[in-house]
CSV table of N, CA and C in Angstrom, one decimal:
chain,number,residue,atom,x,y,z
A,1,MET,N,-11.6,8.1,-12.4
A,1,MET,CA,-10.3,7.5,-11.8
A,1,MET,C,-10.7,6.2,-11.2
A,2,PHE,N,-9.8,5.2,-11.4
A,2,PHE,CA,-10.0,3.9,-10.9
A,2,PHE,C,-9.1,3.7,-9.7
A,3,ARG,N,-9.6,3.3,-8.6
A,3,ARG,CA,-8.7,3.1,-7.4
A,3,ARG,C,-9.3,2.0,-6.5
A,4,GLY,N,-8.4,1.4,-5.7
A,4,GLY,CA,-8.8,0.3,-4.8
A,4,GLY,C,-8.3,-1.0,-5.3
A,5,VAL,N,-8.3,-1.9,-4.4
A,5,VAL,CA,-7.9,-3.3,-4.6
A,5,VAL,C,-9.1,-4.2,-4.4
A,6,THR,N,-9.4,-5.1,-5.4
A,6,THR,CA,-10.5,-6.0,-5.3
A,6,THR,C,-10.1,-7.4,-5.7
A,7,ASN,N,-10.5,-8.3,-4.8
A,7,ASN,CA,-10.2,-9.7,-5.1
A,7,ASN,C,-11.3,-10.3,-6.1
A,8,LEU,N,-10.9,-11.0,-7.1
A,8,LEU,CA,-11.8,-11.5,-8.1
A,8,LEU,C,-11.6,-13.0,-8.3
A,9,ASN,N,-12.6,-13.6,-8.9
A,9,ASN,CA,-12.4,-15.0,-9.3
A,9,ASN,C,-12.4,-15.0,-10.9
A,10,ILE,N,-11.7,-16.0,-11.4
A,10,ILE,CA,-11.6,-16.2,-12.8
A,10,ILE,C,-12.4,-17.5,-13.1
A,11,ASP,N,-13.4,-17.5,-13.9
A,11,ASP,CA,-14.2,-18.7,-14.1
A,11,ASP,C,-13.5,-19.6,-15.1
A,12,SER,N,-14.1,-20.8,-15.3
A,12,SER,CA,-13.4,-21.8,-16.1
A,12,SER,C,-13.2,-21.4,-17.6
A,13,LYS,N,-13.9,-20.4,-18.0
A,13,LYS,CA,-13.7,-19.9,-19.4
A,13,LYS,C,-12.7,-18.8,-19.5
A,14,GLY,N,-12.2,-18.4,-18.4
A,14,GLY,CA,-11.2,-17.3,-18.4
A,14,GLY,C,-11.8,-15.9,-18.2
A,15,ARG,N,-13.1,-15.8,-17.8
A,15,ARG,CA,-13.8,-14.5,-17.6
A,15,ARG,C,-13.6,-14.0,-16.2
A,16,VAL,N,-13.5,-12.7,-16.2
A,16,VAL,CA,-13.4,-11.9,-14.9
A,16,VAL,C,-14.5,-10.9,-14.9
A,17,ALA,N,-15.2,-10.9,-13.8
A,17,ALA,CA,-16.3,-9.9,-13.7
A,17,ALA,C,-15.7,-8.6,-13.1
A,18,MET,N,-15.8,-7.5,-13.9
A,18,MET,CA,-15.4,-6.2,-13.4
A,18,MET,C,-16.3,-5.8,-12.2
A,19,PRO,N,-15.7,-5.2,-11.2
A,19,PRO,CA,-16.5,-4.8,-10.0
A,19,PRO,C,-17.6,-3.9,-10.4
A,20,SER,N,-18.7,-4.0,-9.8
A,20,SER,CA,-19.9,-3.2,-10.1
A,20,SER,C,-19.6,-1.7,-10.0
A,21,LYS,N,-18.8,-1.3,-9.1
A,21,LYS,CA,-18.5,0.1,-8.9
A,21,LYS,C,-17.8,0.7,-10.1
A,22,TYR,N,-17.3,-0.1,-11.0
A,22,TYR,CA,-16.6,0.5,-12.2
A,22,TYR,C,-17.5,0.3,-13.5
A,23,ARG,N,-18.4,-0.6,-13.5
A,23,ARG,CA,-19.1,-1.0,-14.7
A,23,ARG,C,-19.8,0.2,-15.4
A,24,ASP,N,-20.6,1.0,-14.7
A,24,ASP,CA,-21.3,2.1,-15.3
A,24,ASP,C,-20.3,3.1,-15.9
A,25,ARG,N,-19.3,3.4,-15.2
A,25,ARG,CA,-18.3,4.3,-15.7
A,25,ARG,C,-17.6,3.8,-17.0
A,26,LEU,N,-17.3,2.5,-17.0
A,26,LEU,CA,-16.7,1.9,-18.2
A,26,LEU,C,-17.7,1.8,-19.4
A,27,ARG,N,-18.9,1.6,-19.1
A,27,ARG,CA,-19.9,1.6,-20.2
A,27,ARG,C,-20.1,3.0,-20.7
A,28,GLU,N,-20.1,4.0,-19.8
A,28,GLU,CA,-20.2,5.4,-20.3
A,28,GLU,C,-19.0,6.0,-21.0
A,29,SER,N,-17.8,5.6,-20.5
A,29,SER,CA,-16.6,6.2,-21.1
A,29,SER,C,-16.1,5.5,-22.3
A,30,CYS,N,-16.4,4.2,-22.4
A,30,CYS,CA,-15.8,3.5,-23.6
A,30,CYS,C,-16.7,2.4,-24.1
A,31,ASP,N,-18.0,2.5,-23.7
A,31,ASP,CA,-19.0,1.5,-24.1
A,31,ASP,C,-18.6,0.1,-23.8
A,32,GLY,N,-17.9,0.0,-22.6
A,32,GLY,CA,-17.4,-1.4,-22.2
A,32,GLY,C,-16.3,-2.0,-23.0
A,33,ARG,N,-15.7,-1.2,-23.9
A,33,ARG,CA,-14.6,-1.7,-24.7
A,33,ARG,C,-13.3,-1.4,-24.1
A,34,LEU,N,-12.5,-2.5,-23.8
A,34,LEU,CA,-11.3,-2.4,-23.1
A,34,LEU,C,-10.2,-3.0,-23.9
A,35,VAL,N,-8.9,-2.7,-23.5
A,35,VAL,CA,-7.8,-3.4,-24.1
A,35,VAL,C,-6.9,-4.0,-22.9
A,36,VAL,N,-6.5,-5.2,-23.1
A,36,VAL,CA,-5.7,-5.9,-22.1
A,36,VAL,C,-4.4,-6.2,-22.7
A,37,THR,N,-3.3,-5.9,-21.9
A,37,THR,CA,-2.0,-6.3,-22.4
A,37,THR,C,-1.1,-6.7,-21.2
A,38,VAL,N,0.1,-7.1,-21.5
A,38,VAL,CA,1.0,-7.5,-20.5
A,38,VAL,C,1.8,-6.3,-19.9
A,39,ASP,N,2.3,-6.5,-18.7
A,39,ASP,CA,3.1,-5.5,-18.1
A,39,ASP,C,4.5,-6.2,-17.7
A,40,ARG,N,5.5,-5.4,-17.6
A,40,ARG,CA,6.8,-6.0,-17.3
A,40,ARG,C,6.9,-6.5,-15.9
A,41,ASP,N,6.0,-6.1,-15.0
A,41,ASP,CA,6.0,-6.6,-13.6
A,41,ASP,C,5.3,-7.9,-13.4
A,42,GLY,N,4.8,-8.5,-14.4
A,42,GLY,CA,4.1,-9.8,-14.3
A,42,GLY,C,2.6,-9.8,-14.2
A,43,CYS,N,2.0,-8.7,-14.3
A,43,CYS,CA,0.6,-8.6,-14.3
A,43,CYS,C,0.0,-8.2,-15.6
A,44,LEU,N,-1.3,-8.1,-15.7
A,44,LEU,CA,-1.9,-7.6,-17.0
A,44,LEU,C,-2.3,-6.1,-16.7
A,45,LEU,N,-2.4,-5.3,-17.8
A,45,LEU,CA,-2.9,-4.0,-17.7
A,45,LEU,C,-4.2,-4.0,-18.5
A,46,ILE,N,-5.2,-3.3,-17.9
A,46,ILE,CA,-6.5,-3.2,-18.6
A,46,ILE,C,-6.8,-1.7,-18.7
A,47,TYR,N,-7.0,-1.3,-20.0
A,47,TYR,CA,-7.3,0.1,-20.3
A,47,TYR,C,-8.6,0.3,-20.9
A,48,PRO,N,-9.4,1.3,-20.6
A,48,PRO,CA,-10.5,1.7,-21.4
A,48,PRO,C,-10.0,2.0,-22.8
A,49,LEU,N,-10.7,1.6,-23.8
A,49,LEU,CA,-10.2,1.8,-25.2
A,49,LEU,C,-9.8,3.2,-25.5
A,50,SER,N,-10.5,4.2,-25.0
A,50,SER,CA,-10.1,5.6,-25.2
A,50,SER,C,-8.7,5.9,-24.6
A,51,GLU,N,-8.4,5.4,-23.5
A,51,GLU,CA,-7.1,5.7,-22.9
A,51,GLU,C,-6.0,4.9,-23.6
A,52,TRP,N,-6.3,3.7,-24.0
A,52,TRP,CA,-5.4,2.9,-24.8
A,52,TRP,C,-5.0,3.6,-26.1
A,53,GLU,N,-6.0,4.1,-26.8
A,53,GLU,CA,-5.7,4.7,-28.0
A,53,GLU,C,-4.7,5.9,-27.9
A,54,LEU,N,-4.8,6.6,-26.8
A,54,LEU,CA,-3.8,7.7,-26.5
A,54,LEU,C,-2.4,7.2,-26.3
A,55,ILE,N,-2.3,6.1,-25.5
A,55,ILE,CA,-1.0,5.5,-25.3
A,55,ILE,C,-0.4,4.9,-26.5
A,56,GLU,N,-1.3,4.2,-27.3
A,56,GLU,CA,-0.8,3.6,-28.5
A,56,GLU,C,-0.3,4.6,-29.5
A,57,ALA,N,-1.0,5.7,-29.6
A,57,ALA,CA,-0.5,6.8,-30.6
A,57,ALA,C,0.8,7.3,-30.1
A,58,ARG,N,1.0,7.6,-28.8
A,58,ARG,CA,2.3,8.1,-28.3
A,58,ARG,C,3.4,7.0,-28.6
A,59,LEU,N,3.1,5.8,-28.3
A,59,LEU,CA,4.1,4.7,-28.4
A,59,LEU,C,4.6,4.6,-29.8
A,60,MET,N,3.7,4.7,-30.8
A,60,MET,CA,4.0,4.5,-32.2
A,60,MET,C,4.8,5.7,-32.7
A,61,GLU,N,4.9,6.8,-32.0
A,61,GLU,CA,5.7,7.9,-32.4
A,61,GLU,C,7.2,7.7,-32.2
A,62,TYR,N,7.5,6.8,-31.3
A,62,TYR,CA,8.9,6.5,-31.0
A,62,TYR,C,9.6,5.8,-32.1
A,63,PRO,N,10.9,6.1,-32.3
A,63,PRO,CA,11.7,5.5,-33.4
A,63,PRO,C,11.9,4.0,-33.3
A,64,ASN,N,11.3,3.3,-34.2
A,64,ASN,CA,11.3,1.8,-34.0
A,64,ASN,C,12.6,1.2,-34.5
A,65,LEU,N,13.6,2.0,-35.0
A,65,LEU,CA,14.9,1.5,-35.3
A,65,LEU,C,15.7,1.3,-34.0
A,66,ASN,N,15.2,1.9,-32.9
A,66,ASN,CA,15.9,1.7,-31.6
A,66,ASN,C,15.5,0.4,-31.1
A,67,PRO,N,16.4,-0.5,-30.9
A,67,PRO,CA,16.1,-1.9,-30.5
A,67,PRO,C,15.3,-2.0,-29.2
A,68,GLN,N,15.6,-1.1,-28.2
A,68,GLN,CA,14.8,-1.1,-27.0
A,68,GLN,C,13.4,-0.7,-27.2
A,69,VAL,N,13.1,0.3,-28.0
A,69,VAL,CA,11.8,0.7,-28.4
A,69,VAL,C,11.0,-0.5,-29.1
A,70,ARG,N,11.7,-1.1,-30.0
A,70,ARG,CA,11.1,-2.2,-30.8
A,70,ARG,C,10.7,-3.3,-29.9
A,71,ARG,N,11.6,-3.7,-28.9
A,71,ARG,CA,11.3,-4.8,-28.0
A,71,ARG,C,10.1,-4.4,-27.1
A,72,PHE,N,10.0,-3.2,-26.7
A,72,PHE,CA,8.9,-2.8,-25.8
A,72,PHE,C,7.6,-2.8,-26.7
A,73,GLN,N,7.7,-2.2,-27.9
A,73,GLN,CA,6.5,-2.2,-28.7
A,73,GLN,C,6.0,-3.7,-29.0
A,74,ARG,N,6.9,-4.6,-29.3
A,74,ARG,CA,6.5,-5.9,-29.5
A,74,ARG,C,5.8,-6.5,-28.3
A,75,GLN,N,6.3,-6.3,-27.2
A,75,GLN,CA,5.7,-6.9,-26.0
A,75,GLN,C,4.4,-6.2,-25.7
A,76,PHE,N,4.4,-4.9,-25.5
A,76,PHE,CA,3.2,-4.1,-25.1
A,76,PHE,C,2.1,-4.1,-26.1
A,77,MET,N,2.5,-3.8,-27.4
A,77,MET,CA,1.5,-3.8,-28.5
A,77,MET,C,1.2,-5.2,-29.0
A,78,GLY,N,2.1,-6.0,-29.0
A,78,GLY,CA,1.9,-7.4,-29.5
A,78,GLY,C,0.9,-8.2,-28.7
A,79,TYR,N,0.9,-8.0,-27.4
A,79,TYR,CA,0.0,-8.8,-26.6
A,79,TYR,C,-1.4,-8.0,-26.4
A,80,ALA,N,-1.5,-6.8,-26.9
A,80,ALA,CA,-2.7,-6.0,-26.7
A,80,ALA,C,-3.9,-6.7,-27.3
A,81,THR,N,-4.9,-6.9,-26.5
A,81,THR,CA,-6.1,-7.6,-27.0
A,81,THR,C,-7.3,-6.8,-26.7
A,82,ASP,N,-8.2,-6.6,-27.7
A,82,ASP,CA,-9.5,-5.9,-27.5
A,82,ASP,C,-10.4,-6.9,-26.8
A,83,VAL,N,-11.1,-6.4,-25.8
A,83,VAL,CA,-12.2,-7.2,-25.1
A,83,VAL,C,-13.4,-6.3,-24.8
A,84,ASP,N,-14.5,-6.9,-24.8
A,84,ASP,CA,-15.8,-6.2,-24.5
A,84,ASP,C,-16.4,-6.7,-23.3
A,85,MET,N,-16.9,-5.8,-22.4
A,85,MET,CA,-17.7,-6.3,-21.3
A,85,MET,C,-19.0,-6.9,-21.8
A,86,ASP,N,-19.4,-8.0,-21.2
A,86,ASP,CA,-20.7,-8.6,-21.6
A,86,ASP,C,-21.8,-8.0,-20.7
A,87,GLY,N,-23.0,-8.5,-20.8
A,87,GLY,CA,-24.1,-8.0,-20.1
A,87,GLY,C,-24.0,-8.1,-18.6
A,88,GLN,N,-23.1,-9.0,-18.1
A,88,GLN,CA,-22.9,-9.2,-16.7
A,88,GLN,C,-21.6,-8.5,-16.2
A,89,GLY,N,-21.0,-7.7,-17.1
A,89,GLY,CA,-19.8,-6.9,-16.7
A,89,GLY,C,-18.6,-7.7,-16.7
A,90,ARG,N,-18.6,-8.9,-17.4
A,90,ARG,CA,-17.4,-9.8,-17.4
A,90,ARG,C,-16.6,-9.5,-18.7
A,91,ILE,N,-15.3,-9.7,-18.6
A,91,ILE,CA,-14.4,-9.7,-19.7
A,91,ILE,C,-13.7,-11.0,-19.8
A,92,LEU,N,-13.4,-11.4,-21.1
A,92,LEU,CA,-12.7,-12.7,-21.3
A,92,LEU,C,-11.2,-12.4,-21.5
A,93,ILE,N,-10.4,-13.0,-20.6
A,93,ILE,CA,-9.0,-12.9,-20.7
A,93,ILE,C,-8.5,-14.1,-21.4
A,94,SER,N,-7.8,-13.9,-22.5
A,94,SER,CA,-7.4,-15.0,-23.4
A,94,SER,C,-6.4,-15.9,-22.6
A,95,SER,N,-6.3,-17.2,-23.0
A,95,SER,CA,-5.4,-18.1,-22.4
A,95,SER,C,-4.0,-17.7,-22.5
A,96,THR,N,-3.6,-17.0,-23.6
A,96,THR,CA,-2.3,-16.5,-23.8
A,96,THR,C,-2.0,-15.4,-22.7
A,97,LEU,N,-2.9,-14.5,-22.5
A,97,LEU,CA,-2.6,-13.5,-21.5
A,97,LEU,C,-2.7,-14.1,-20.1
A,98,ARG,N,-3.6,-15.0,-19.9
A,98,ARG,CA,-3.6,-15.6,-18.5
A,98,ARG,C,-2.3,-16.3,-18.2
A,99,ALA,N,-1.7,-17.0,-19.2
A,99,ALA,CA,-0.4,-17.7,-19.1
A,99,ALA,C,0.7,-16.7,-18.8
A,100,GLU,N,0.7,-15.6,-19.5
A,100,GLU,CA,1.7,-14.6,-19.4
A,100,GLU,C,1.7,-14.0,-17.9
A,101,ALA,N,0.6,-13.9,-17.3
A,101,ALA,CA,0.5,-13.3,-16.0
A,101,ALA,C,0.3,-14.4,-14.9
A,102,ARG,N,0.4,-15.6,-15.3
A,102,ARG,CA,0.3,-16.8,-14.4
A,102,ARG,C,-1.1,-16.7,-13.6
A,103,LEU,N,-2.1,-16.3,-14.3
A,103,LEU,CA,-3.4,-16.2,-13.7
A,103,LEU,C,-4.1,-17.6,-13.7
A,104,ASP,N,-4.7,-17.9,-12.5
A,104,ASP,CA,-5.4,-19.2,-12.5
A,104,ASP,C,-6.8,-19.0,-12.1
A,105,LYS,N,-7.2,-19.1,-10.8
A,105,LYS,CA,-8.6,-19.0,-10.4
A,105,LYS,C,-8.8,-17.7,-9.6
A,106,HIS,N,-7.8,-17.2,-8.9
A,106,HIS,CA,-8.0,-16.1,-8.1
A,106,HIS,C,-7.1,-14.9,-8.5
A,107,ALA,N,-7.7,-13.8,-8.6
A,107,ALA,CA,-6.9,-12.6,-9.1
A,107,ALA,C,-7.2,-11.4,-8.2
A,108,VAL,N,-6.4,-10.4,-8.4
A,108,VAL,CA,-6.5,-9.1,-7.7
A,108,VAL,C,-6.5,-8.0,-8.8
A,109,LEU,N,-7.6,-7.2,-8.7
A,109,LEU,CA,-7.7,-6.0,-9.6
A,109,LEU,C,-7.3,-4.8,-8.9
A,110,VAL,N,-6.3,-4.1,-9.4
A,110,VAL,CA,-5.8,-2.9,-8.7
A,110,VAL,C,-6.1,-1.7,-9.5
A,111,GLY,N,-6.9,-0.7,-9.0
A,111,GLY,CA,-7.2,0.5,-9.8
A,111,GLY,C,-5.9,1.4,-9.8
A,112,GLN,N,-5.5,1.9,-10.9
A,112,GLN,CA,-4.3,2.7,-11.1
A,112,GLN,C,-4.7,4.0,-11.8
A,113,GLY,N,-5.7,4.7,-11.4
A,113,GLY,CA,-6.1,5.9,-12.0
A,113,GLY,C,-6.9,5.7,-13.3
A,114,LYS,N,-6.2,5.7,-14.5
A,114,LYS,CA,-6.8,5.6,-15.8
A,114,LYS,C,-6.8,4.2,-16.3
A,115,LYS,N,-6.2,3.2,-15.5
A,115,LYS,CA,-6.1,1.8,-16.0
A,115,LYS,C,-6.2,0.9,-14.7
A,116,PHE,N,-6.3,-0.4,-15.0
A,116,PHE,CA,-6.2,-1.4,-13.9
A,116,PHE,C,-5.0,-2.3,-14.1
A,117,GLU,N,-4.6,-2.9,-13.0
A,117,GLU,CA,-3.7,-4.0,-13.1
A,117,GLU,C,-4.4,-5.2,-12.6
A,118,LEU,N,-4.2,-6.3,-13.3
A,118,LEU,CA,-4.8,-7.6,-12.9
A,118,LEU,C,-3.7,-8.5,-12.6
A,119,TRP,N,-3.6,-9.0,-11.3
A,119,TRP,CA,-2.5,-9.8,-10.8
A,119,TRP,C,-3.1,-11.2,-10.4
A,120,ASP,N,-2.2,-12.2,-10.5
A,120,ASP,CA,-2.5,-13.4,-9.8
A,120,ASP,C,-2.5,-13.2,-8.3
A,121,GLU,N,-3.5,-13.7,-7.6
A,121,GLU,CA,-3.6,-13.4,-6.2
A,121,GLU,C,-2.3,-13.7,-5.4
A,122,GLU,N,-1.7,-14.9,-5.6
A,122,GLU,CA,-0.5,-15.2,-4.9
A,122,GLU,C,0.7,-14.4,-5.3
A,123,LEU,N,0.8,-14.1,-6.5
A,123,LEU,CA,1.9,-13.2,-7.0
A,123,LEU,C,1.7,-11.8,-6.4
A,124,TRP,N,0.5,-11.3,-6.4
A,124,TRP,CA,0.2,-10.0,-5.8
A,124,TRP,C,0.6,-10.0,-4.3
A,125,ALA,N,0.2,-11.0,-3.6
A,125,ALA,CA,0.6,-11.0,-2.1
A,125,ALA,C,2.1,-11.1,-1.9
A,126,ALA,N,2.8,-11.8,-2.7
A,126,ALA,CA,4.3,-11.9,-2.6
A,126,ALA,C,4.9,-10.6,-3.0
A,127,GLN,N,4.4,-9.9,-4.1
A,127,GLN,CA,5.0,-8.6,-4.5
A,127,GLN,C,4.7,-7.6,-3.4
A,128,HIS,N,3.5,-7.6,-2.9
A,128,HIS,CA,3.1,-6.7,-1.9
A,128,HIS,C,4.0,-6.8,-0.6
A,129,GLU,N,4.2,-8.0,-0.2
A,129,GLU,CA,5.2,-8.2,0.9
A,129,GLU,C,6.6,-7.7,0.6
A,130,GLU,N,7.0,-7.9,-0.6
A,130,GLU,CA,8.3,-7.5,-1.0
A,130,GLU,C,8.4,-5.9,-1.0
A,131,TRP,N,7.4,-5.3,-1.5
A,131,TRP,CA,7.3,-3.8,-1.6
A,131,TRP,C,7.3,-3.3,-0.2
A,132,LEU,N,6.6,-3.9,0.7
A,132,LEU,CA,6.6,-3.4,2.1
A,132,LEU,C,7.9,-3.5,2.8
A,133,ARG,N,8.6,-4.7,2.5
A,133,ARG,CA,9.9,-4.9,3.1
A,133,ARG,C,11.0,-4.0,2.5
A,134,SER,N,10.9,-3.6,1.3
A,134,SER,CA,11.9,-2.8,0.6
A,134,SER,C,11.7,-1.3,0.8
A,135,ASP,N,10.5,-0.9,1.3
A,135,ASP,CA,10.3,0.5,1.6
A,135,ASP,C,11.1,0.9,2.8
A,136,GLU,N,12.1,1.7,2.6
A,136,GLU,CA,12.9,2.2,3.8
A,136,GLU,C,12.4,3.5,4.1
A,137,PRO,N,11.7,3.7,5.3
A,137,PRO,CA,11.2,5.0,5.6
A,137,PRO,C,12.2,6.1,5.7
A,138,GLU,N,13.4,5.8,5.9
A,138,GLU,CA,14.4,6.8,6.0
A,138,GLU,C,15.3,6.9,4.7
A,139,GLY,N,15.0,6.1,3.8
A,139,GLY,CA,15.7,6.0,2.5
A,139,GLY,C,15.4,7.3,1.7
A,140,ASP,N,16.2,7.5,0.7
A,140,ASP,CA,16.0,8.6,-0.2
A,140,ASP,C,14.9,8.3,-1.2
A,141,LEU,N,14.0,9.3,-1.4
A,141,LEU,CA,12.9,9.2,-2.3
A,141,LEU,C,13.4,9.8,-3.6
A,142,SER,N,12.9,9.4,-4.7
A,142,SER,CA,13.2,10.1,-6.0
A,142,SER,C,12.8,11.5,-5.9
A,143,GLU,N,13.3,12.3,-6.7
A,143,GLU,CA,13.0,13.8,-6.7
A,143,GLU,C,11.5,14.0,-6.9
A,144,VAL,N,10.9,13.2,-7.8
A,144,VAL,CA,9.5,13.4,-8.1
A,144,VAL,C,8.6,13.0,-6.8
A,145,LEU,N,8.9,11.9,-6.2
A,145,LEU,CA,8.2,11.5,-5.0
A,145,LEU,C,8.4,12.4,-3.8
A,146,ALA,N,9.6,12.9,-3.7
A,146,ALA,CA,10.0,13.8,-2.6
A,146,ALA,C,9.2,15.1,-2.7
A,147,SER,N,8.8,15.5,-3.9
A,147,SER,CA,8.1,16.8,-4.1
A,147,SER,C,6.6,16.6,-3.9
A,148,LEU,N,6.1,15.4,-3.7
A,148,LEU,CA,4.7,15.1,-3.6
A,148,LEU,C,4.2,15.4,-2.2
A,149,SER,N,3.2,16.2,-2.1
A,149,SER,CA,2.6,16.5,-0.8
A,149,SER,C,1.3,15.7,-0.6
A,150,LEU,N,1.3,14.9,0.5
A,150,LEU,CA,0.1,14.1,0.8
A,150,LEU,C,-0.8,14.7,1.9
């Protein structure tokens, strides 16, 4: 499981070094082969190849005559890019994907269990502030969250 928030730099070639605490696990689980795609929230999603293949198979089972499914498949699958970690644990984020997520020089990698989110540092900070402001401690939680015991 991937968890935690890590600030990263993006080099001039568009490479990001995966934090050392994840490198061995990624090499063991997927031989350093990852898939990067866009997310509707404005970040990039990074999946180990084995996790991506499960999601891809499920997504392709949905009826593509449904316009909403087709739009989602075009976005999520269309931007999906295979990347390999190099010997220093870096992955190359294409200029297209960097543009989609407005990534420049500073990024934030957020562990999300079986995947990562990669955010532009400024966008992450703004979103984080918004999420903190919008969390109403006395507001109604969804049924799923209300049943969660922490």
